[in-house]
CSV table of C-alpha atoms and ligand atoms in Angstrom, one decimal:
chain,number,residue,atom,x,y,z
O,1,MET,CA,-49.9,10.5,-156.9
O,2,GLY,CA,-46.5,9.4,-158.0
O,3,ASP,CA,-44.6,6.2,-158.3
O,4,HIS,CA,-44.8,5.4,-154.5
O,5,TYR,CA,-47.4,6.2,-151.9
O,6,VAL,CA,-49.2,4.8,-148.9
O,7,LEU,CA,-53.0,4.2,-148.7
O,8,THR,CA,-54.2,4.8,-145.2
O,9,GLU,CA,-57.4,4.6,-143.2
O,10,ALA,CA,-58.4,1.6,-145.3
O,11,HIS,CA,-60.6,-1.3,-144.4
O,12,LEU,CA,-58.7,-4.1,-146.1
O,13,ALA,CA,-60.1,-7.3,-147.5
O,14,THR,CA,-56.7,-8.9,-148.3
O,15,LEU,CA,-58.1,-12.4,-149.1
O,16,GLU,CA,-55.2,-13.7,-147.2
O,17,GLY,CA,-54.7,-15.3,-143.8
O,18,PRO,CA,-57.2,-16.9,-141.4
O,19,ALA,CA,-59.5,-13.9,-140.7
O,20,ALA,CA,-62.8,-13.8,-142.7
O,21,TYR,CA,-62.0,-12.0,-146.0
O,22,GLY,CA,-58.5,-11.6,-144.7
O,23,ALA,CA,-60.0,-8.4,-143.2
O,24,LEU,CA,-57.9,-5.7,-141.5
O,25,ALA,CA,-59.6,-2.6,-140.1
O,26,ALA,CA,-57.6,0.6,-140.0
O,27,GLY,CA,-55.1,-0.8,-142.5
O,28,ALA,CA,-52.5,0.7,-144.8
O,29,VAL,CA,-51.0,-0.4,-148.1
O,30,ALA,CA,-47.6,0.9,-149.4
O,31,VAL,CA,-47.2,0.9,-153.2
O,32,SER,CA,-44.1,1.4,-155.2
O,33,ALA,CA,-43.3,1.0,-158.9
O,34,GLY,CA,-46.6,-0.8,-159.5
O,35,ARG,CA,-46.2,-3.3,-156.7
O,36,ILE,CA,-47.5,-3.6,-153.2
O,37,VAL,CA,-44.5,-3.4,-151.0
O,38,TRP,CA,-46.1,-3.6,-147.6
O,39,CYS,CA,-49.6,-4.0,-146.1
O,40,GLY,CA,-50.6,-4.1,-142.4
O,41,PRO,CA,-52.1,-2.0,-139.6
O,42,MET,CA,-51.9,1.7,-140.0
O,43,ALA,CA,-50.3,2.0,-136.6
O,44,ALA,CA,-47.4,-0.2,-137.9
O,45,VAL,CA,-46.4,1.5,-141.1
O,46,PRO,CA,-42.6,0.9,-141.2
O,47,ASP,CA,-40.3,3.9,-140.9
O,48,ALA,CA,-39.1,3.4,-144.5
O,49,TYR,CA,-42.5,4.5,-145.8
O,50,ALA,CA,-43.2,7.2,-143.2
O,51,ASP,CA,-42.5,10.2,-145.4
O,52,TRP,CA,-44.1,8.8,-148.6
O,53,PRO,CA,-47.2,10.7,-149.9
O,54,ARG,CA,-50.3,9.4,-148.2
O,55,GLN,CA,-53.9,8.9,-149.5
O,56,ALA,CA,-56.4,8.6,-146.6
O,57,LEU,CA,-59.4,6.5,-147.6
O,58,ALA,CA,-61.7,7.5,-144.7
O,59,GLY,CA,-62.5,3.9,-143.8
O,60,ARG,CA,-63.4,2.7,-147.3
O,61,LEU,CA,-63.1,-0.9,-148.2
O,62,VAL,CA,-60.1,-2.0,-150.3
O,63,THR,CA,-60.1,-5.3,-152.1
O,64,PRO,CA,-57.8,-6.8,-154.7
O,65,GLY,CA,-58.8,-5.6,-158.2
O,66,LEU,CA,-61.5,-7.9,-159.4
O,67,ILE,CA,-60.7,-10.6,-162.0
O,68,ASP,CA,-63.2,-11.8,-164.5
O,69,CYS,CA,-61.6,-15.1,-165.4
O,70,HIS,CA,-64.1,-16.3,-168.1
O,71,THR,CA,-65.5,-14.0,-170.8
O,72,HIS,CA,-66.2,-14.0,-174.5
O,73,ILE,CA,-66.4,-10.2,-174.8
O,74,VAL,CA,-65.0,-10.1,-178.4
O,75,PHE,CA,-67.7,-11.1,-180.9
O,76,GLY,CA,-69.8,-9.7,-183.8
O,77,GLY,CA,-73.6,-9.0,-183.8
O,78,ASP,CA,-76.1,-9.8,-181.0
O,79,ARG,CA,-78.6,-12.5,-180.2
O,80,ALA,CA,-81.6,-10.7,-179.0
O,81,GLY,CA,-83.8,-12.6,-181.5
O,82,GLU,CA,-82.7,-15.9,-180.0
O,83,PHE,CA,-83.6,-14.5,-176.6
O,84,GLU,CA,-87.1,-14.1,-177.9
O,85,MET,CA,-87.2,-17.6,-179.3
O,86,ARG,CA,-86.1,-19.1,-176.0
O,87,LEU,CA,-88.8,-17.1,-174.2
O,88,LYS,CA,-91.3,-18.7,-176.5
O,89,GLY,CA,-90.1,-22.1,-175.3
O,90,ALA,CA,-87.2,-23.2,-177.5
O,91,SER,CA,-84.2,-24.6,-175.6
O,92,TYR,CA,-80.6,-23.5,-176.0
O,93,GLU,CA,-79.8,-26.8,-177.7
O,94,GLU,CA,-82.8,-26.5,-180.1
O,95,VAL,CA,-81.8,-22.9,-181.0
O,96,ALA,CA,-78.2,-24.2,-181.7
O,97,ARG,CA,-79.5,-27.1,-183.9
O,98,ALA,CA,-81.7,-24.7,-185.8
O,99,GLY,CA,-78.6,-22.7,-186.9
O,100,GLY,CA,-78.9,-20.1,-184.3
O,101,GLY,CA,-76.7,-20.1,-181.2
O,102,ILE,CA,-73.0,-20.0,-181.4
O,103,VAL,CA,-73.0,-20.5,-185.1
O,104,SER,CA,-75.0,-17.3,-185.8
O,105,THR,CA,-72.5,-15.3,-183.8
O,106,VAL,CA,-69.8,-17.0,-185.9
O,107,ALA,CA,-71.3,-15.5,-189.1
O,108,ALA,CA,-71.5,-12.0,-187.6
O,109,THR,CA,-67.9,-12.3,-186.2
O,110,ARG,CA,-66.5,-13.4,-189.6
O,111,ALA,CA,-68.2,-10.4,-191.2
O,112,ALA,CA,-66.6,-8.0,-188.8
O,113,ASP,CA,-63.1,-6.5,-189.2
O,114,ILE,CA,-60.7,-6.2,-186.4
O,115,VAL,CA,-61.4,-2.5,-185.8
O,116,THR,CA,-65.1,-3.4,-185.4
O,117,LEU,CA,-64.4,-6.3,-183.1
O,118,VAL,CA,-62.4,-3.9,-180.8
O,119,GLU,CA,-64.9,-1.1,-181.0
O,120,THR,CA,-67.9,-3.3,-180.2
O,121,ALA,CA,-66.0,-5.0,-177.3
O,122,LEU,CA,-64.9,-1.7,-175.7
O,123,PRO,CA,-68.3,-0.8,-174.1
O,124,ARG,CA,-68.5,-4.2,-172.6
O,125,LEU,CA,-65.0,-3.9,-171.3
O,126,ALA,CA,-65.8,-0.4,-169.9
O,127,GLN,CA,-68.7,-1.8,-167.9
O,128,LEU,CA,-66.5,-4.4,-166.3
O,129,ILE,CA,-63.8,-1.9,-165.6
O,130,ALA,CA,-66.3,0.5,-164.0
O,131,GLU,CA,-66.9,-2.2,-161.4
O,132,GLY,CA,-63.3,-2.5,-160.3
O,133,VAL,CA,-62.2,-5.2,-162.7
O,134,THR,CA,-58.5,-5.0,-163.4
O,135,THR,CA,-57.8,-8.4,-165.2
O,136,ILE,CA,-60.1,-10.0,-167.8
O,137,GLU,CA,-59.8,-13.3,-169.6
O,138,VAL,CA,-61.0,-13.2,-173.3
O,139,LYS,CA,-61.7,-16.2,-175.4
O,140,SER,CA,-61.7,-16.7,-179.2
O,141,GLY,CA,-64.2,-19.3,-180.5
O,142,TYR,CA,-66.6,-17.2,-182.7
O,143,GLY,CA,-64.3,-17.4,-185.7
O,144,LEU,CA,-63.8,-21.1,-186.2
O,145,ASP,CA,-61.7,-20.3,-189.3
O,146,ARG,CA,-58.1,-19.4,-189.2
O,147,GLU,CA,-58.3,-15.7,-190.0
O,148,THR,CA,-61.2,-14.9,-187.7
O,149,GLU,CA,-59.9,-16.8,-184.7
O,150,LEU,CA,-56.6,-14.9,-185.1
O,151,ASN,CA,-58.4,-11.6,-185.4
O,152,MET,CA,-60.4,-12.2,-182.3
O,153,LEU,CA,-57.2,-12.9,-180.3
O,154,ARG,CA,-55.5,-9.8,-181.9
O,155,ALA,CA,-58.6,-7.8,-181.0
O,156,ALA,CA,-58.3,-9.0,-177.4
O,157,ARG,CA,-54.7,-8.0,-177.2
O,158,ARG,CA,-55.5,-4.6,-178.6
O,159,LEU,CA,-58.1,-4.1,-175.9
O,160,GLY,CA,-55.4,-4.6,-173.3
O,161,GLN,CA,-53.2,-2.1,-175.1
O,162,GLN,CA,-55.9,0.5,-175.3
O,163,GLN,CA,-57.3,0.2,-171.8
O,164,ASN,CA,-55.8,0.1,-168.3
O,165,VAL,CA,-56.5,-3.6,-167.7
O,166,THR,CA,-54.7,-6.9,-168.1
O,167,ILE,CA,-56.1,-9.1,-170.8
O,168,ARG,CA,-55.4,-12.8,-170.8
O,169,THR,CA,-56.4,-14.8,-173.9
O,170,SER,CA,-57.7,-18.3,-174.3
O,171,PHE,CA,-57.8,-20.0,-177.6
O,172,LEU,CA,-61.3,-21.6,-178.0
O,173,GLY,CA,-61.1,-23.0,-181.5
O,174,ALA,CA,-63.0,-26.1,-180.2
O,175,HIS,CA,-66.1,-24.1,-179.3
O,176,ALA,CA,-68.5,-25.3,-182.0
O,177,VAL,CA,-68.3,-27.1,-185.3
O,178,PRO,CA,-68.7,-24.5,-188.1
O,179,PRO,CA,-71.5,-25.0,-190.7
O,180,GLU,CA,-69.0,-25.8,-193.5
O,181,PHE,CA,-67.8,-28.8,-191.4
O,182,ALA,CA,-71.2,-29.9,-190.1
O,183,GLY,CA,-71.0,-33.6,-189.1
O,184,ARG,CA,-67.2,-33.6,-189.6
O,185,ALA,CA,-65.9,-32.4,-186.2
O,186,ASP,CA,-62.7,-34.3,-186.5
O,187,ALA,CA,-61.9,-32.9,-189.9
O,188,TYR,CA,-62.6,-29.4,-188.5
O,189,LEU,CA,-60.1,-30.1,-185.7
O,190,ASP,CA,-57.4,-31.4,-188.1
O,191,GLU,CA,-57.8,-28.9,-190.9
O,192,VAL,CA,-58.7,-25.7,-189.0
O,193,CYS,CA,-58.6,-25.8,-185.2
O,194,LEU,CA,-55.2,-27.4,-184.6
O,195,PRO,CA,-53.3,-25.6,-187.3
O,196,THR,CA,-54.8,-22.3,-186.1
O,197,LEU,CA,-53.8,-23.0,-182.6
O,198,ARG,CA,-50.2,-23.4,-183.8
O,199,ALA,CA,-50.4,-20.2,-185.8
O,200,ALA,CA,-51.9,-18.2,-182.9
O,201,HIS,CA,-49.3,-19.5,-180.5
O,202,ALA,CA,-46.5,-18.6,-183.0
O,203,GLU,CA,-47.9,-15.0,-183.1
O,204,GLY,CA,-47.9,-14.8,-179.2
O,205,LEU,CA,-51.7,-14.6,-179.1
O,206,VAL,CA,-52.5,-17.5,-176.7
O,207,ASP,CA,-52.2,-17.6,-172.9
O,208,ALA,CA,-54.3,-20.8,-172.5
O,209,VAL,CA,-56.3,-23.3,-174.5
O,210,ASP,CA,-60.0,-23.9,-173.8
O,211,GLY,CA,-62.7,-26.1,-175.4
O,212,PHE,CA,-66.4,-26.8,-175.1
O,213,CYS,CA,-67.1,-30.4,-174.2
O,214,GLU,CA,-70.8,-31.0,-174.8
O,215,THR,CA,-73.1,-33.0,-177.1
O,216,ILE,CA,-73.6,-29.9,-179.2
O,217,ALA,CA,-69.9,-29.3,-179.4
O,218,PHE,CA,-66.9,-31.7,-178.9
O,219,SER,CA,-66.5,-35.1,-177.2
O,220,PRO,CA,-63.8,-35.7,-174.5
O,221,ASP,CA,-61.8,-37.7,-177.1
O,222,GLN,CA,-61.9,-34.7,-179.5
O,223,ILE,CA,-61.0,-32.3,-176.7
O,224,ALA,CA,-58.1,-34.6,-175.7
O,225,ARG,CA,-56.6,-34.0,-179.2
O,226,VAL,CA,-56.7,-30.3,-178.7
O,227,PHE,CA,-55.1,-30.7,-175.2
O,228,ASP,CA,-52.4,-32.9,-176.7
O,229,LEU,CA,-51.3,-30.0,-178.9
O,230,ALA,CA,-51.6,-27.5,-176.0
O,231,ALA,CA,-49.2,-29.8,-174.1
O,232,GLU,CA,-46.8,-29.9,-177.0
O,233,LEU,CA,-46.9,-26.1,-177.1
O,234,ASN,CA,-46.5,-25.8,-173.4
O,235,LEU,CA,-49.8,-24.0,-172.9
O,236,PRO,CA,-52.1,-24.5,-169.9
O,237,VAL,CA,-55.6,-25.8,-170.5
O,238,LYS,CA,-59.1,-25.1,-169.2
O,239,LEU,CA,-62.4,-26.5,-170.3
O,240,HIS,CA,-66.2,-25.7,-170.5
O,241,ALA,CA,-67.4,-29.0,-169.1
O,242,GLU,CA,-70.6,-30.6,-167.7
O,243,GLN,CA,-72.7,-27.5,-168.4
O,244,LEU,CA,-75.8,-29.0,-169.9
O,245,SER,CA,-75.1,-32.7,-169.4
O,246,HIS,CA,-72.3,-35.0,-168.0
O,247,GLN,CA,-69.8,-35.9,-170.7
O,248,GLY,CA,-66.6,-36.6,-168.8
O,249,GLY,CA,-64.9,-33.3,-169.6
O,250,ALA,CA,-64.2,-32.5,-166.0
O,251,ALA,CA,-62.3,-35.8,-165.5
O,252,LEU,CA,-60.3,-35.3,-168.7
O,253,ALA,CA,-59.4,-31.7,-167.8
O,254,ALA,CA,-58.4,-32.7,-164.3
O,255,ASP,CA,-56.3,-35.5,-165.7
O,256,ARG,CA,-54.5,-32.9,-167.9
O,257,GLY,CA,-53.9,-30.6,-164.9
O,258,ALA,CA,-56.3,-28.0,-166.2
O,259,LEU,CA,-56.1,-24.5,-164.6
O,260,SER,CA,-59.9,-24.6,-164.4
O,261,VAL,CA,-63.0,-26.5,-165.3
O,262,ASP,CA,-65.8,-24.1,-166.1
O,263,HIS,CA,-69.7,-24.3,-165.6
O,264,VAL,CA,-69.6,-27.8,-164.0
O,265,GLU,CA,-73.4,-27.9,-163.2
O,266,TYR,CA,-73.4,-31.6,-163.9
O,267,ALA,CA,-70.1,-32.5,-162.3
O,268,THR,CA,-70.1,-35.4,-159.9
O,269,GLU,CA,-68.4,-36.1,-156.6
O,270,ALA,CA,-65.8,-38.1,-158.4
O,271,ASP,CA,-65.2,-35.1,-160.7
O,272,ALA,CA,-64.8,-32.8,-157.6
O,273,SER,CA,-62.3,-35.2,-156.1
O,274,ALA,CA,-60.3,-35.4,-159.4
O,275,MET,CA,-60.4,-31.6,-159.7
O,276,ALA,CA,-59.1,-31.2,-156.1
O,277,GLU,CA,-56.3,-33.6,-156.8
O,278,ALA,CA,-55.3,-31.7,-159.9
O,279,GLY,CA,-55.7,-28.3,-158.3
O,280,SER,CA,-58.2,-27.3,-161.0
O,281,VAL,CA,-60.4,-24.4,-160.0
O,282,ALA,CA,-64.2,-24.8,-160.5
O,283,VAL,CA,-65.3,-21.6,-162.4
O,284,LEU,CA,-69.0,-21.1,-161.7
O,285,LEU,CA,-71.0,-19.0,-164.2
O,286,PRO,CA,-74.3,-18.1,-162.7
O,287,GLY,CA,-75.1,-15.7,-165.6
O,288,ALA,CA,-75.4,-18.6,-168.0
O,289,PHE,CA,-77.4,-20.7,-165.5
O,290,TYR,CA,-79.8,-17.8,-165.0
O,291,THR,CA,-80.1,-16.9,-168.7
O,292,LEU,CA,-80.8,-20.5,-169.7
O,293,ARG,CA,-83.1,-21.0,-166.7
O,294,GLU,CA,-81.1,-24.1,-165.8
O,295,THR,CA,-82.3,-26.0,-162.7
O,296,GLN,CA,-79.3,-28.1,-161.9
O,297,ALA,CA,-76.9,-26.0,-159.8
O,298,PRO,CA,-73.2,-26.9,-159.6
O,299,PRO,CA,-72.3,-29.2,-156.7
O,300,VAL,CA,-70.9,-26.5,-154.5
O,301,GLU,CA,-71.0,-28.8,-151.4
O,302,TYR,CA,-68.8,-31.4,-153.1
O,303,PHE,CA,-66.4,-28.7,-154.1
O,304,ARG,CA,-66.2,-27.5,-150.5
O,305,GLN,CA,-65.9,-31.0,-149.1
O,306,HIS,CA,-63.0,-31.9,-151.5
O,307,GLY,CA,-61.3,-28.5,-151.2
O,308,VAL,CA,-61.8,-27.4,-154.8
O,309,ALA,CA,-61.2,-23.6,-155.1
O,310,MET,CA,-64.3,-21.9,-156.6
O,311,ALA,CA,-64.2,-18.9,-158.9
O,312,LEU,CA,-67.1,-16.8,-160.3
O,313,ALA,CA,-67.1,-15.1,-163.7
O,314,THR,CA,-69.5,-13.3,-166.0
O,315,ASP,CA,-69.1,-15.7,-169.0
O,316,CYS,CA,-70.0,-12.5,-170.9
O,317,ASN,CA,-71.2,-13.7,-174.3
O,318,PRO,CA,-74.0,-12.9,-176.7
O,319,GLY,CA,-76.0,-16.1,-176.2
O,320,SER,CA,-76.0,-17.8,-172.8
O,321,SER,CA,-74.8,-14.9,-170.6
O,322,PRO,CA,-75.1,-11.4,-172.0
O,323,LEU,CA,-73.8,-10.1,-168.6
O,324,THR,CA,-71.3,-7.3,-168.1
O,325,SER,CA,-71.5,-7.0,-164.4
O,326,LEU,CA,-69.2,-9.1,-162.2
O,327,LEU,CA,-70.9,-7.7,-159.1
O,328,LEU,CA,-74.1,-9.2,-160.3
O,329,ALA,CA,-72.3,-12.5,-160.8
O,330,LEU,CA,-71.3,-12.3,-157.1
O,331,ASN,CA,-74.9,-11.7,-156.1
O,332,MET,CA,-76.1,-14.6,-158.4
O,333,GLY,CA,-73.4,-16.9,-157.1
O,334,CYS,CA,-74.8,-16.4,-153.6
O,335,THR,CA,-78.5,-16.4,-154.4
O,336,LEU,CA,-78.5,-19.1,-157.0
O,337,PHE,CA,-75.6,-21.3,-155.9
O,338,ARG,CA,-75.6,-20.6,-152.2
O,339,LEU,CA,-72.0,-19.4,-152.0
O,340,THR,CA,-71.2,-17.3,-149.0
O,341,PRO,CA,-70.3,-13.6,-149.8
O,342,GLU,CA,-66.8,-14.5,-148.7
O,343,GLU,CA,-66.6,-17.4,-151.2
O,344,ALA,CA,-68.0,-15.1,-153.8
O,345,LEU,CA,-65.4,-12.4,-153.3
O,346,ALA,CA,-62.6,-15.0,-153.2
O,347,GLY,CA,-64.1,-16.3,-156.5
O,348,VAL,CA,-63.4,-13.0,-158.3
O,349,THR,CA,-60.0,-12.4,-156.7
O,350,VAL,CA,-57.7,-15.0,-155.3
O,351,ASN,CA,-59.4,-18.0,-157.0
O,352,ALA,CA,-60.0,-16.2,-160.3
O,353,ALA,CA,-56.2,-15.4,-160.4
O,354,ARG,CA,-55.5,-19.1,-159.9
O,355,ALA,CA,-58.0,-20.0,-162.7
O,356,LEU,CA,-55.8,-17.9,-165.0
O,357,GLY,CA,-52.5,-19.2,-163.6
O,358,LEU,CA,-51.6,-15.8,-162.3
O,359,ALA,CA,-49.6,-15.9,-159.1
O,360,ASP,CA,-48.9,-12.1,-159.0
O,361,ARG,CA,-52.4,-10.9,-158.1
O,362,GLY,CA,-55.7,-11.6,-156.5
O,363,ARG,CA,-54.7,-10.9,-152.9
O,364,ILE,CA,-53.4,-7.8,-151.1
O,365,ALA,CA,-49.9,-8.8,-150.0
O,366,ALA,CA,-46.3,-7.6,-150.4
O,367,GLY,CA,-44.8,-8.4,-153.7
O,368,LEU,CA,-48.0,-8.6,-155.7
O,369,ARG,CA,-49.1,-6.3,-158.4
O,370,ALA,CA,-50.8,-3.1,-157.1
O,371,ASP,CA,-54.2,-3.9,-158.6
O,372,LEU,CA,-56.8,-2.7,-156.1
O,373,ALA,CA,-60.4,-1.7,-156.0
O,374,ILE,CA,-61.6,1.0,-153.5
O,375,TRP,CA,-65.3,0.8,-152.5
O,376,ASP,CA,-67.8,3.1,-150.8
O,377,VAL,CA,-69.0,0.3,-148.6
O,378,GLU,CA,-68.3,-0.7,-145.0
O,379,HIS,CA,-68.4,-4.5,-145.1
O,380,PRO,CA,-67.2,-6.7,-147.9
O,381,ALA,CA,-70.5,-8.7,-147.9
O,382,GLU,CA,-72.1,-5.6,-149.4
O,383,LEU,CA,-70.4,-6.3,-152.7
O,384,ALA,CA,-72.4,-9.5,-153.2
O,385,TYR,CA,-75.6,-8.3,-151.3
O,386,ARG,CA,-76.7,-5.4,-153.4
O,387,ILE,CA,-78.3,-5.9,-156.8
O,388,GLY,CA,-77.6,-3.4,-159.6
O,389,PHE,CA,-75.6,-1.0,-157.4
O,390,ASN,CA,-72.0,0.0,-158.2
O,391,PRO,CA,-70.2,1.3,-155.1
O,392,LEU,CA,-66.7,1.6,-156.8
O,393,HIS,CA,-64.9,4.7,-155.6
O,394,ALA,CA,-61.6,4.1,-157.4
O,395,ARG,CA,-59.5,1.5,-159.1
O,396,ILE,CA,-55.7,1.1,-159.0
O,397,THR,CA,-54.0,-0.8,-161.8
O,398,GLY,CA,-50.3,-1.5,-161.6
O,399,GLY,CA,-50.1,1.3,-159.0
O,400,ILE,CA,-51.9,3.9,-161.0
O,401,LEU,CA,-55.0,5.3,-159.3
O,402,GLU,CA,-58.1,6.1,-161.4
O,403,LYS,CA,-60.9,7.9,-159.6
O,404,THR,CA,-64.4,7.0,-160.7
O,405,THR,CA,-66.1,10.0,-159.1
K,501,DI6,N1,-70.6,-22.1,-173.1
K,501,DI6,C1,-71.1,-20.9,-172.9
K,501,DI6,O1,-71.6,-20.5,-171.9
K,501,DI6,C2,-70.7,-20.0,-174.0
K,501,DI6,N2,-69.9,-20.9,-174.8
K,501,DI6,C3,-69.9,-22.0,-174.2
K,501,DI6,O2,-69.2,-23.0,-174.6
K,501,DI6,C4,-72.0,-19.7,-174.8
K,501,DI6,C5,-71.7,-19.3,-176.2
K,501,DI6,C6,-72.9,-18.8,-176.9
K,501,DI6,O3,-74.0,-19.2,-176.7
K,501,DI6,O4,-72.6,-17.9,-177.8
K,502,FE,FE1,-68.1,-19.6,-171.8
């Protein structure tokens, strides 16, 4: 198909308007120059598009292209050994304190060159793309020295150049304290993290600034220093907060107008209220909850009551969430966190776009990017309901149709 066409006989889940899923049976979508120019009932296709080429979808479901708004897909090595340790009873924090955890991935990532970082991330990216993902956020945070942090972000940018997918980067220099700064977290921030953020920004490598606020990582005061520099550089912020304990990160992030607060298992009602006020999205990461066999689920009911938008993401990383299926994250979001399938789908489309500060995608509406996923299912709830089944029929990125079968 060329530059402009009309998709017809589509069951649309637009994620817009009052109907559940923004659903529209017998719908049509007109696409031109990579944008959606019109969507509505097939019977009402405007004359202007009447003689455009048509692609009939035989009643297939069409959703916005999926957005994985929290991943760490660029890293070196793997952590299967740590998985074995945890199965024998060691906790995630114990593994981290014993020199495993994030720090062991740091060693492997420092040892990898940029070509290796790209090549080892590609199969993970391919898995996500195969499930209809069209936008992926990728974090640094396994370098923790200047050159490797920059290399991770450069590798992330290369992934976006090599594959038909939008990559958004987050600088996560405040992910862990590297071994050479053990016990000197503030010195690490001053000497490495903050200067590296400046350098990465100057190279155009940073779309947002993230941090890990936890007893095994950084305190709210330390994260605040990173956020101060982000503000100076005019970069939006987001934060891993209240994952394993309540440290006050969510309140700090909300106070700084964060795009999102991620994990949030231990967030309180006051946190939910502050996040609602700030418009920060709660990014729920059931893959990490599942892998670490956590028992405290995020306070979904508070998020609903206070009107906090909820997103779902894979958190794909070698330690706490070796997950490359966003569809499985949908299923886990429903089964483990009791989201409705509609909330789950909103969590990987409209709300995930918000968590990345992207206003041009995540819904099916005129003016937005033509990033779409076409599914061999009848009802949108099926996307969350099945386990280990991939019903993707085709993906459209920036108007370009890619058939999977
Ligand atoms: N929270 C997470 O879920 C990942 N990072 C973080 O701050 C885990 C990273 C890892 O274990 O390698
Ligand atoms: Fe994470």
